[in-house]
PDB file of C-alpha atoms in Angstrom:
ATOM      1  CA  MET W   5     -30.342 109.428 -36.437  1.00 49.00           C
ATOM      2  CA  SER W   6     -33.842 110.421 -35.827  1.00 52.00           C
ATOM      3  CA  ASP W   7     -36.016 108.970 -33.047  1.00 56.00           C
ATOM      4  CA  ASP W   8     -38.532 107.816 -35.755  1.00 59.00           C
ATOM      5  CA  ASN W   9     -36.042 105.009 -36.816  1.00 59.00           C
ATOM      6  CA  SER W  10     -34.494 104.046 -33.481  1.00 59.00           C
ATOM      7  CA  THR W  11     -33.068 100.591 -32.919  1.00 59.00           C
ATOM      8  CA  LEU W  12     -35.120  98.457 -30.444  1.00 54.00           C
ATOM      9  CA  PRO W  13     -33.006  96.743 -27.751  1.00 59.00           C
ATOM     10  CA  TYR W  14     -32.898  92.793 -27.411  1.00 52.00           C
ATOM     11  CA  PRO W  15     -35.317  91.564 -24.877  1.00 56.00           C
ATOM     12  CA  ARG W  16     -33.787  90.675 -21.511  1.00 61.00           C
ATOM     13  CA  PRO W  17     -33.546  86.814 -20.988  1.00 55.00           C
ATOM     14  CA  SER W  18     -36.094  85.422 -18.646  1.00 56.00           C
ATOM     15  CA  ASP W  19     -37.117  82.037 -17.299  1.00 55.00           C
ATOM     16  CA  GLU W  20     -40.276  82.231 -19.341  1.00 56.00           C
ATOM     17  CA  HIS W  21     -38.310  82.428 -22.663  1.00 53.00           C
ATOM     18  CA  PRO W  22     -35.066  80.608 -22.144  1.00 56.00           C
ATOM     19  CA  THR W  23     -32.437  80.844 -24.690  1.00 55.00           C
ATOM     20  CA  LEU W  24     -31.903  77.598 -26.768  1.00 51.00           C
ATOM     21  CA  VAL W  25     -28.488  76.328 -27.424  1.00 52.00           C
ATOM     22  CA  VAL W  26     -27.923  74.294 -30.618  1.00 51.00           C
ATOM     23  CA  PRO W  27     -25.491  71.494 -29.874  1.00 54.00           C
ATOM     24  CA  ASP W  28     -22.380  71.329 -31.940  1.00 55.00           C
ATOM     25  CA  PRO W  29     -22.450  68.164 -34.098  1.00 53.00           C
ATOM     26  CA  ALA W  30     -18.674  67.924 -33.549  1.00 51.00           C
ATOM     27  CA  ASP W  31     -19.212  67.424 -29.780  1.00 54.00           C
ATOM     28  CA  GLY W  32     -19.609  63.683 -29.084  1.00 52.00           C
ATOM     29  CA  ARG W  33     -20.860  64.002 -25.552  1.00 53.00           C
ATOM     30  CA  GLY W  34     -24.374  63.217 -26.649  1.00 50.00           C
ATOM     31  CA  GLY W  35     -23.511  59.948 -28.144  1.00 52.00           C
ATOM     32  CA  ALA W  36     -21.360  58.967 -25.155  1.00 51.00           C
ATOM     33  CA  VAL W  37     -24.272  59.533 -22.853  1.00 51.00           C
ATOM     34  CA  ARG W  38     -26.462  57.260 -24.952  1.00 53.00           C
ATOM     35  CA  ARG W  39     -23.698  54.616 -24.934  1.00 53.00           C
ATOM     36  CA  ARG W  40     -23.197  54.749 -21.309  1.00 56.00           C
ATOM     37  CA  ARG W  41     -26.922  54.251 -20.746  1.00 60.00           C
ATOM     38  CA  ARG W  42     -27.036  51.281 -23.161  1.00 62.00           C
ATOM     39  CA  TRP W  43     -23.976  49.125 -22.175  1.00 64.00           C
ATOM     40  CA  PRO W  44     -25.136  48.089 -18.766  1.00 70.00           C
ATOM     41  CA  TRP W  45     -28.191  46.519 -20.303  1.00 66.00           C
ATOM     42  CA  ALA W  46     -26.094  44.648 -22.878  1.00 71.00           C
ATOM     43  CA  VAL W  47     -23.799  43.228 -20.123  1.00 71.00           C
ATOM     44  CA  LEU W  48     -26.827  42.276 -18.063  1.00 69.00           C
ATOM     45  CA  ILE W  49     -28.275  40.316 -21.122  1.00 72.00           C
ATOM     46  CA  VAL W  50     -25.029  38.585 -21.635  1.00 67.00           C
ATOM     47  CA  VAL W  51     -24.704  37.550 -18.020  1.00 66.00           C
ATOM     48  CA  VAL W  52     -28.313  36.204 -18.027  1.00 67.00           C
ATOM     49  CA  VAL W  53     -27.661  34.181 -21.204  1.00 65.00           C
ATOM     50  CA  LEU W  54     -24.489  32.728 -19.844  1.00 65.00           C
ATOM     51  CA  ALA W  55     -26.202  31.803 -16.530  1.00 63.00           C
ATOM     52  CA  ALA W  56     -28.973  30.106 -18.452  1.00 65.00           C
ATOM     53  CA  LEU W  57     -26.381  28.067 -20.553  1.00 63.00           C
ATOM     54  CA  VAL W  58     -24.660  27.093 -17.263  1.00 62.00           C
ATOM     55  CA  VAL W  59     -27.906  26.024 -15.733  1.00 63.00           C
ATOM     56  CA  ALA W  60     -28.882  24.066 -18.798  1.00 67.00           C
ATOM     57  CA  ALA W  61     -25.479  22.438 -19.021  1.00 64.00           C
ATOM     58  CA  GLU W  62     -25.750  21.440 -15.288  1.00 60.00           C
ATOM     59  CA  LEU W  63     -29.222  19.958 -15.928  1.00 64.00           C
ATOM     60  CA  VAL W  64     -27.982  17.887 -18.822  1.00 66.00           C
ATOM     61  CA  ALA W  65     -25.045  16.591 -16.818  1.00 65.00           C
ATOM     62  CA  ARG W  66     -27.332  15.576 -14.077  1.00 67.00           C
ATOM     63  CA  ALA W  67     -29.619  13.757 -16.548  1.00 69.00           C
ATOM     64  CA  VAL W  68     -26.901  12.034 -18.379  1.00 72.00           C
ATOM     65  CA  LEU W  69     -24.135  11.181 -15.859  1.00 76.00           C
ATOM     66  CA  PRO W  70     -26.204   8.676 -13.683  1.00 79.00           C
ATOM     67  CA  GLY W  71     -26.805   6.423 -16.750  1.00 79.00           C
ATOM     68  CA  VAL W  72     -23.110   6.621 -17.654  1.00 78.00           C
ATOM     69  CA  VAL W  73     -21.966   5.737 -14.098  1.00 81.00           C
ATOM     70  CA  ARG W  74     -24.519   2.990 -13.927  1.00 82.00           C
ATOM     71  CA  SER W  75     -23.154   1.361 -17.076  1.00 83.00           C
ATOM     72  CA  MET W  76     -19.532   1.746 -15.831  1.00 78.00           C
ATOM     73  CA  VAL W  77     -20.365  -0.079 -12.414  1.00 81.00           C
ATOM     74  CA  ILE W  78     -22.332  -2.855 -14.078  1.00 82.00           C
ATOM     75  CA  GLU W  79     -19.455  -3.507 -16.471  1.00 80.00           C
ATOM     76  CA  GLN W  80     -16.827  -3.340 -13.878  1.00 73.00           C
ATOM     77  CA  LEU W  81     -18.646  -5.566 -11.400  1.00 74.00           C
ATOM     78  CA  ASP W  82     -19.996  -7.927 -14.151  1.00 79.00           C
ATOM     79  CA  LEU W  83     -23.556  -7.409 -13.011  1.00 83.00           C
ATOM     80  CA  PRO W  84     -26.717  -8.124 -15.078  1.00 87.00           C
ATOM     81  CA  VAL W  85     -27.409  -5.510 -17.620  1.00 87.00           C
ATOM     82  CA  ASP W  86     -30.929  -4.969 -16.102  1.00 88.00           C
ATOM     83  CA  GLN W  87     -29.422  -4.545 -12.619  1.00 88.00           C
ATOM     84  CA  GLN W  88     -31.448  -1.952 -10.552  1.00 90.00           C
ATOM     85  CA  LEU W  89     -28.932   0.604  -9.532  1.00 89.00           C
ATOM     86  CA  ASP W  90     -29.666   4.163  -8.405  1.00 91.00           C
ATOM     87  CA  VAL W  91     -27.057   6.799  -8.764  1.00 89.00           C
ATOM     88  CA  GLU W  92     -26.808  10.128  -6.982  1.00 89.00           C
ATOM     89  CA  THR W  93     -24.098  12.836  -6.903  1.00 86.00           C
ATOM     90  CA  GLU W  94     -23.451  15.882  -4.689  1.00 85.00           C
ATOM     91  CA  GLY W  95     -22.509  19.497  -5.490  1.00 83.00           C
ATOM     92  CA  LEU W  96     -22.304  21.273  -8.888  1.00 82.00           C
ATOM     93  CA  LEU W  97     -21.367  18.739 -11.559  1.00 81.00           C
ATOM     94  CA  LEU W  98     -19.780  21.033 -14.136  1.00 83.00           C
ATOM     95  CA  PRO W  99     -16.682  21.902 -12.204  1.00 85.00           C
ATOM     96  CA  GLN W 100     -16.183  18.314 -11.163  1.00 85.00           C
ATOM     97  CA  LEU W 101     -16.571  17.058 -14.803  1.00 84.00           C
ATOM     98  CA  LEU W 102     -14.062  19.481 -15.867  1.00 84.00           C
ATOM     99  CA  ALA W 103     -11.636  18.266 -13.256  1.00 85.00           C
ATOM    100  CA  GLY W 104     -12.328  14.740 -14.272  1.00 84.00           C
ATOM    101  CA  ARG W 105     -13.268  13.485 -10.755  1.00 87.00           C
ATOM    102  CA  LEU W 106     -16.475  13.345  -8.850  1.00 87.00           C
ATOM    103  CA  ASP W 107     -16.254  14.498  -5.206  1.00 91.00           C
ATOM    104  CA  THR W 108     -18.967  12.110  -3.956  1.00 90.00           C
ATOM    105  CA  LEU W 109     -20.888   9.317  -5.671  1.00 89.00           C
ATOM    106  CA  HIS W 110     -23.783   7.550  -3.928  1.00 90.00           C
ATOM    107  CA  LEU W 111     -24.954   4.107  -5.252  1.00 91.00           C
ATOM    108  CA  SER W 112     -27.787   2.133  -3.804  1.00 93.00           C
ATOM    109  CA  THR W 113     -29.652  -1.028  -4.975  1.00 93.00           C
ATOM    110  CA  ASP W 114     -32.585  -3.006  -3.330  1.00 94.00           C
ATOM    111  CA  ALA W 115     -31.014  -6.409  -4.473  1.00 92.00           C
ATOM    112  CA  VAL W 116     -27.590  -7.266  -5.752  1.00 90.00           C
ATOM    113  CA  THR W 117     -25.726 -10.585  -5.754  1.00 86.00           C
ATOM    114  CA  LEU W 118     -21.884 -10.496  -5.033  1.00 78.00           C
ATOM    115  CA  GLN W 119     -20.066 -13.704  -4.575  1.00 73.00           C
ATOM    116  CA  GLY W 120     -23.226 -15.776  -3.914  1.00 78.00           C
ATOM    117  CA  ILE W 121     -24.516 -13.358  -1.206  1.00 83.00           C
ATOM    118  CA  THR W 122     -27.701 -11.408  -2.145  1.00 90.00           C
ATOM    119  CA  GLY W 123     -28.783  -8.300  -0.341  1.00 92.00           C
ATOM    120  CA  ALA W 124     -29.577  -4.630  -0.469  1.00 94.00           C
ATOM    121  CA  ALA W 125     -26.425  -2.424  -0.889  1.00 93.00           C
ATOM    122  CA  ASP W 126     -25.806   1.278  -0.102  1.00 94.00           C
ATOM    123  CA  VAL W 127     -22.394   2.554  -1.010  1.00 92.00           C
ATOM    124  CA  THR W 128     -20.807   6.067  -0.928  1.00 93.00           C
ATOM    125  CA  ALA W 129     -17.615   6.608  -2.986  1.00 90.00           C
ATOM    126  CA  THR W 130     -15.330   9.676  -2.923  1.00 91.00           C
ATOM    127  CA  GLY W 131     -12.728  10.893  -5.407  1.00 90.00           C
ATOM    128  CA  VAL W 132     -14.313   8.991  -8.274  1.00 87.00           C
ATOM    129  CA  PRO W 133     -12.275   9.266 -11.495  1.00 86.00           C
ATOM    130  CA  LEU W 134     -14.103   9.661 -14.732  1.00 79.00           C
ATOM    131  CA  ARG W 135     -11.262   8.765 -17.010  1.00 79.00           C
ATOM    132  CA  GLY W 136     -10.440   5.465 -15.134  1.00 77.00           C
ATOM    133  CA  GLY W 137      -8.362   4.848 -12.062  1.00 81.00           C
ATOM    134  CA  ASP W 138      -8.893   3.904  -8.406  1.00 87.00           C
ATOM    135  CA  LEU W 139     -11.411   5.552  -6.152  1.00 87.00           C
ATOM    136  CA  GLY W 140     -10.294   7.984  -3.322  1.00 89.00           C
ATOM    137  CA  GLY W 141     -12.292   5.687  -0.927  1.00 89.00           C
ATOM    138  CA  ALA W 142     -15.578   3.992  -0.301  1.00 91.00           C
ATOM    139  CA  ASP W 143     -17.627   2.666   2.361  1.00 94.00           C
ATOM    140  CA  GLY W 144     -21.170   1.199   2.758  1.00 93.00           C
ATOM    141  CA  THR W 145     -23.653  -1.209   4.012  1.00 94.00           C
ATOM    142  CA  ILE W 146     -25.091  -4.592   2.953  1.00 92.00           C
ATOM    143  CA  ARG W 147     -28.469  -5.645   4.346  1.00 95.00           C
ATOM    144  CA  ILE W 148     -29.099  -9.385   4.184  1.00 94.00           C
ATOM    145  CA  ASP W 149     -32.086 -11.556   5.614  1.00 94.00           C
ATOM    146  CA  GLN W 150     -31.917 -14.507   7.807  1.00 93.00           C
ATOM    147  CA  GLU W 151     -31.539 -17.001   4.964  1.00 92.00           C
ATOM    148  CA  GLN W 152     -28.579 -15.084   3.510  1.00 91.00           C
ATOM    149  CA  PHE W 153     -26.957 -14.829   6.961  1.00 92.00           C
ATOM    150  CA  THR W 154     -27.385 -18.501   7.386  1.00 90.00           C
ATOM    151  CA  ALA W 155     -25.639 -19.109   3.970  1.00 87.00           C
ATOM    152  CA  LEU W 156     -22.781 -16.697   5.140  1.00 85.00           C
ATOM    153  CA  LEU W 157     -22.139 -19.064   8.072  1.00 84.00           C
ATOM    154  CA  SER W 158     -22.724 -22.295   6.354  1.00 79.00           C
ATOM    155  CA  ASP W 159     -19.024 -22.725   5.370  1.00 72.00           C
ATOM    156  CA  THR W 160     -17.786 -21.970   8.893  1.00 73.00           C
ATOM    157  CA  ASP W 161     -17.306 -24.789  11.585  1.00 73.00           C
ATOM    158  CA  LEU W 162     -20.197 -23.555  13.565  1.00 76.00           C
ATOM    159  CA  PRO W 163     -23.226 -25.980  13.867  1.00 76.00           C
ATOM    160  CA  VAL W 164     -25.574 -23.761  11.974  1.00 84.00           C
ATOM    161  CA  ASP W 165     -28.690 -24.920  10.299  1.00 88.00           C
ATOM    162  CA  THR W 166     -30.984 -21.883  10.851  1.00 90.00           C
ATOM    163  CA  VAL W 167     -30.722 -18.360  12.018  1.00 91.00           C
ATOM    164  CA  GLU W 168     -33.437 -16.302  13.582  1.00 93.00           C
ATOM    165  CA  PHE W 169     -33.207 -12.524  14.216  1.00 95.00           C
ATOM    166  CA  ALA W 170     -34.435 -10.869  17.317  1.00 93.00           C
ATOM    167  CA  ALA W 171     -32.722  -7.464  17.498  1.00 92.00           C
ATOM    168  CA  PRO W 172     -30.096  -6.975  18.718  1.00 94.00           C
ATOM    169  CA  ASN W 173     -29.385 -10.659  18.715  1.00 95.00           C
ATOM    170  CA  ALA W 174     -29.346 -13.591  16.284  1.00 94.00           C
ATOM    171  CA  THR W 175     -30.188 -17.197  17.413  1.00 93.00           C
ATOM    172  CA  LEU W 176     -28.285 -19.923  15.643  1.00 89.00           C
ATOM    173  CA  GLY W 177     -29.837 -23.295  15.613  1.00 88.00           C
ATOM    174  CA  GLY W 178     -27.948 -26.621  14.819  1.00 84.00           C
ATOM    175  CA  SER W 179     -26.758 -29.908  16.315  1.00 82.00           C
ATOM    176  CA  PHE W 180     -23.598 -31.547  17.484  1.00 75.00           C
ATOM    177  CA  ALA W 181     -22.848 -35.264  17.785  1.00 75.00           C
ATOM    178  CA  VAL W 182     -22.458 -36.977  21.093  1.00 71.00           C
ATOM    179  CA  LEU W 183     -21.820 -40.699  20.936  1.00 74.00           C
ATOM    180  CA  GLY W 184     -23.150 -40.909  17.463  1.00 76.00           C
ATOM    181  CA  THR W 185     -26.288 -39.114  18.399  1.00 80.00           C
ATOM    182  CA  ALA W 186     -27.188 -35.631  17.125  1.00 81.00           C
ATOM    183  CA  VAL W 187     -28.019 -33.354  19.888  1.00 80.00           C
ATOM    184  CA  PRO W 188     -29.709 -30.115  18.976  1.00 86.00           C
ATOM    185  CA  VAL W 189     -28.307 -26.847  20.250  1.00 83.00           C
ATOM    186  CA  SER W 190     -29.476 -23.291  20.001  1.00 87.00           C
ATOM    187  CA  VAL W 191     -27.173 -20.394  20.872  1.00 87.00           C
ATOM    188  CA  THR W 192     -28.141 -16.755  20.814  1.00 91.00           C
ATOM    189  CA  PHE W 193     -25.449 -14.263  19.961  1.00 92.00           C
ATOM    190  CA  THR W 194     -24.872 -10.593  19.701  1.00 95.00           C
ATOM    191  CA  PRO W 195     -23.040 -10.026  16.442  1.00 95.00           C
ATOM    192  CA  GLY W 196     -20.224  -7.528  15.852  1.00 95.00           C
ATOM    193  CA  ALA W 197     -16.910  -7.033  13.961  1.00 95.00           C
ATOM    194  CA  VAL W 198     -13.248  -7.247  15.168  1.00 94.00           C
ATOM    195  CA  GLU W 199     -10.392  -6.720  12.697  1.00 91.00           C
ATOM    196  CA  GLY W 200     -12.450  -7.669   9.728  1.00 92.00           C
ATOM    197  CA  ASP W 201     -13.767 -10.825  11.339  1.00 93.00           C
ATOM    198  CA  LEU W 202     -17.390 -11.550  12.372  1.00 93.00           C
ATOM    199  CA  GLU W 203     -17.566 -11.704  16.217  1.00 93.00           C
ATOM    200  CA  LEU W 204     -20.372 -13.554  17.931  1.00 91.00           C
ATOM    201  CA  THR W 205     -20.889 -12.963  21.705  1.00 91.00           C
ATOM    202  CA  PRO W 206     -23.201 -15.531  23.271  1.00 89.00           C
ATOM    203  CA  VAL W 207     -25.913 -14.376  25.660  1.00 90.00           C
ATOM    204  CA  ALA W 208     -28.133 -17.541  26.013  1.00 88.00           C
ATOM    205  CA  ALA W 209     -28.017 -21.144  24.934  1.00 83.00           C
ATOM    206  CA  SER W 210     -30.122 -24.418  25.046  1.00 83.00           C
ATOM    207  CA  VAL W 211     -29.108 -27.946  24.522  1.00 78.00           C
ATOM    208  CA  GLY W 212     -31.670 -30.558  23.649  1.00 77.00           C
ATOM    209  CA  GLY W 213     -34.449 -28.105  24.034  1.00 79.00           C
ATOM    210  CA  VAL W 214     -33.279 -27.217  27.741  1.00 78.00           C
ATOM    211  CA  ASP W 215     -31.962 -23.780  28.683  1.00 79.00           C
ATOM    212  CA  VAL W 216     -28.522 -23.960  30.137  1.00 76.00           C
ATOM    213  CA  ASP W 217     -26.208 -21.790  32.171  1.00 74.00           C
ATOM    214  CA  LEU W 218     -23.416 -20.623  29.936  1.00 73.00           C
ATOM    215  CA  ASP W 219     -20.880 -20.714  32.664  1.00 68.00           C
ATOM    216  CA  ARG W 220     -21.727 -24.505  33.428  1.00 66.00           C
ATOM    217  CA  ILE W 221     -22.035 -25.652  29.917  1.00 62.00           C
ATOM    218  CA  GLY W 222     -18.620 -24.076  29.182  1.00 55.00           C
ATOM    219  CA  SER W 223     -16.928 -26.154  31.865  1.00 54.00           C
ATOM    220  CA  SER W 224     -18.812 -29.425  31.392  1.00 55.00           C
ATOM    221  CA  LEU W 225     -18.384 -29.723  27.618  1.00 55.00           C
ATOM    222  CA  GLY W 226     -14.782 -28.814  27.356  1.00 55.00           C
ATOM    223  CA  SER W 227     -13.743 -27.347  24.117  1.00 57.00           C
ATOM    224  CA  LEU W 228     -17.137 -27.699  22.598  1.00 56.00           C
ATOM    225  CA  GLY W 229     -18.619 -25.884  25.505  1.00 58.00           C
ATOM    226  CA  GLU W 230     -16.116 -23.138  25.047  1.00 60.00           C
ATOM    227  CA  GLY W 231     -16.897 -22.841  21.409  1.00 60.00           C
ATOM    228  CA  ILE W 232     -20.523 -22.262  22.370  1.00 67.00           C
ATOM    229  CA  THR W 233     -20.209 -20.029  25.392  1.00 70.00           C
ATOM    230  CA  GLN W 234     -17.115 -17.849  24.568  1.00 77.00           C
ATOM    231  CA  PRO W 235     -17.067 -14.910  22.161  1.00 85.00           C
ATOM    232  CA  ARG W 236     -16.243 -16.389  18.823  1.00 86.00           C
ATOM    233  CA  ARG W 237     -14.505 -14.845  15.844  1.00 89.00           C
ATOM    234  CA  VAL W 238     -15.550 -16.055  12.562  1.00 89.00           C
ATOM    235  CA  CYS W 239     -13.725 -15.258   9.216  1.00 89.00           C
ATOM    236  CA  ILE W 240     -16.144 -14.480   6.442  1.00 87.00           C
ATOM    237  CA  ALA W 241     -13.591 -12.851   4.134  1.00 88.00           C
ATOM    238  CA  ASP W 242     -13.932 -15.880   1.775  1.00 86.00           C
ATOM    239  CA  GLN W 243     -17.589 -15.102   1.470  1.00 82.00           C
ATOM    240  CA  LEU W 244     -17.038 -11.504   0.312  1.00 84.00           C
ATOM    241  CA  PRO W 245     -15.042  -9.725  -2.402  1.00 85.00           C
ATOM    242  CA  ALA W 246     -11.526  -9.428  -1.468  1.00 89.00           C
ATOM    243  CA  GLY W 247     -11.696  -5.588  -1.753  1.00 90.00           C
ATOM    244  CA  LEU W 248     -14.168  -5.424   0.960  1.00 89.00           C
ATOM    245  CA  THR W 249     -13.358  -5.299   4.773  1.00 93.00           C
ATOM    246  CA  LEU W 250     -16.018  -6.027   7.391  1.00 94.00           C
ATOM    247  CA  THR W 251     -16.150  -3.093  10.004  1.00 95.00           C
ATOM    248  CA  GLY W 252     -19.528  -3.786  11.774  1.00 95.00           C
ATOM    249  CA  VAL W 253     -22.489  -6.019  12.028  1.00 95.00           C
ATOM    250  CA  GLU W 254     -25.764  -5.341  13.806  1.00 96.00           C
ATOM    251  CA  ILE W 255     -29.295  -6.855  13.589  1.00 95.00           C
ATOM    252  CA  ASP W 256     -31.943  -4.383  12.432  1.00 95.00           C
ATOM    253  CA  GLY W 257     -35.534  -5.847  12.312  1.00 91.00           C
ATOM    254  CA  ASP W 258     -35.543  -8.664   9.887  1.00 91.00           C
ATOM    255  CA  ASP W 259     -32.116  -7.951   8.530  1.00 95.00           C
ATOM    256  CA  ALA W 260     -28.474  -8.007   9.346  1.00 95.00           C
ATOM    257  CA  VAL W 261     -26.766  -4.783   8.478  1.00 96.00           C
ATOM    258  CA  ILE W 262     -23.108  -5.355   7.482  1.00 94.00           C
ATOM    259  CA  ASP W 263     -20.861  -2.310   7.350  1.00 95.00           C
ATOM    260  CA  VAL W 264     -17.862  -2.590   4.935  1.00 93.00           C
ATOM    261  CA  ASP W 265     -14.987  -0.439   3.849  1.00 94.00           C
ATOM    262  CA  ALA W 266     -13.897  -0.816   0.154  1.00 91.00           C
ATOM    263  CA  ASP W 267     -10.425  -0.691  -1.280  1.00 92.00           C
ATOM    264  CA  GLY W 268     -10.405   2.168  -3.727  1.00 89.00           C
ATOM    265  CA  ALA W 269      -8.730  -0.176  -6.347  1.00 90.00           C
ATOM    266  CA  ILE W 270     -11.667  -2.598  -6.280  1.00 86.00           C
ATOM    267  CA  VAL W 271     -13.033  -0.965  -9.470  1.00 81.00           C
ATOM    268  CA  THR W 272      -9.864  -1.690 -11.559  1.00 84.00           C
ATOM    269  CA  ASP W 273      -8.281  -4.757  -9.895  1.00 87.00           C
ATOM    270  CA  GLU W 274     -10.038  -8.047 -10.723  1.00 85.00           C
ATOM    271  CA  ALA W 275      -8.216  -9.748  -7.776  1.00 89.00           C
ATOM    272  CA  LEU W 276     -10.190  -7.454  -5.433  1.00 89.00           C
ATOM    273  CA  GLN W 277     -13.465  -8.340  -7.082  1.00 83.00           C
ATOM    274  CA  ALA W 278     -12.975 -11.980  -6.518  1.00 85.00           C
ATOM    275  CA  LYS W 279     -13.580 -13.860  -3.251  1.00 85.00           C
ATOM    276  CA  GLY W 280     -11.234 -13.029  -0.487  1.00 88.00           C
ATOM    277  CA  THR W 281      -9.384 -15.681   1.730  1.00 88.00           C
ATOM    278  CA  CYS W 282      -9.188 -16.519   5.332  1.00 86.00           C
ATOM    279  CA  ASP W 283      -5.585 -17.586   5.145  1.00 79.00           C
ATOM    280  CA  ARG W 284      -3.549 -15.199   7.309  1.00 65.00           C
TER     281      ARG W 284
END
């Protein structure tokens, strides 16, 4: 072979002119890479959509549930259909709704009438069944004014015509008969509660408009004096629903704040919704 027709050698590879490799179509590695890059975004989108649905469901539950609970309470307690009643819940509602029981339910109203006594009520119930049944428990407060407190004591044997509050005490005004003559009496008590009864502990008294010494009036007026000067337990169970138990009483400004515990069956047992009794 002559030098005139010599074969030229291949150029040496260099960084300036890299050799291109054509991928084999049978090799699926390229598609796998694209899929690996794409699936995290798909999962993220699904998670975001599910989260949005959960949030929306929770908001709907919070918007709808108070009205449903309000209707149930009004029906169970036979309250007026236009009764003002605020309903609040705690925690995430969806898990509680799925379980069929609310952990905590808070009810409040500025004015409600139960067994003839009208006042503001604030109640917290726990373990509230959504498909019927008894509560796990409940407690709350009832705030009543001087007029309602007077009505609460009107059926007792205390000589009560009026009641005036001056925290922490309440002054009861009335009269008792002496030889056919009505003698005005005023006794200032500190209220409390003992074993479900209202307890009145006297701190001052006046008879006929004259301040008297509690120790002297107690000894000079016999049983009547003892009734005025000694701590007095008064049953008011017959003035409250049978399912409520008095646990505390205190004077706060112009109101008497009555603490009560409620029997969990009060929402289903009509006997507990009726007036209680002082027969023991």
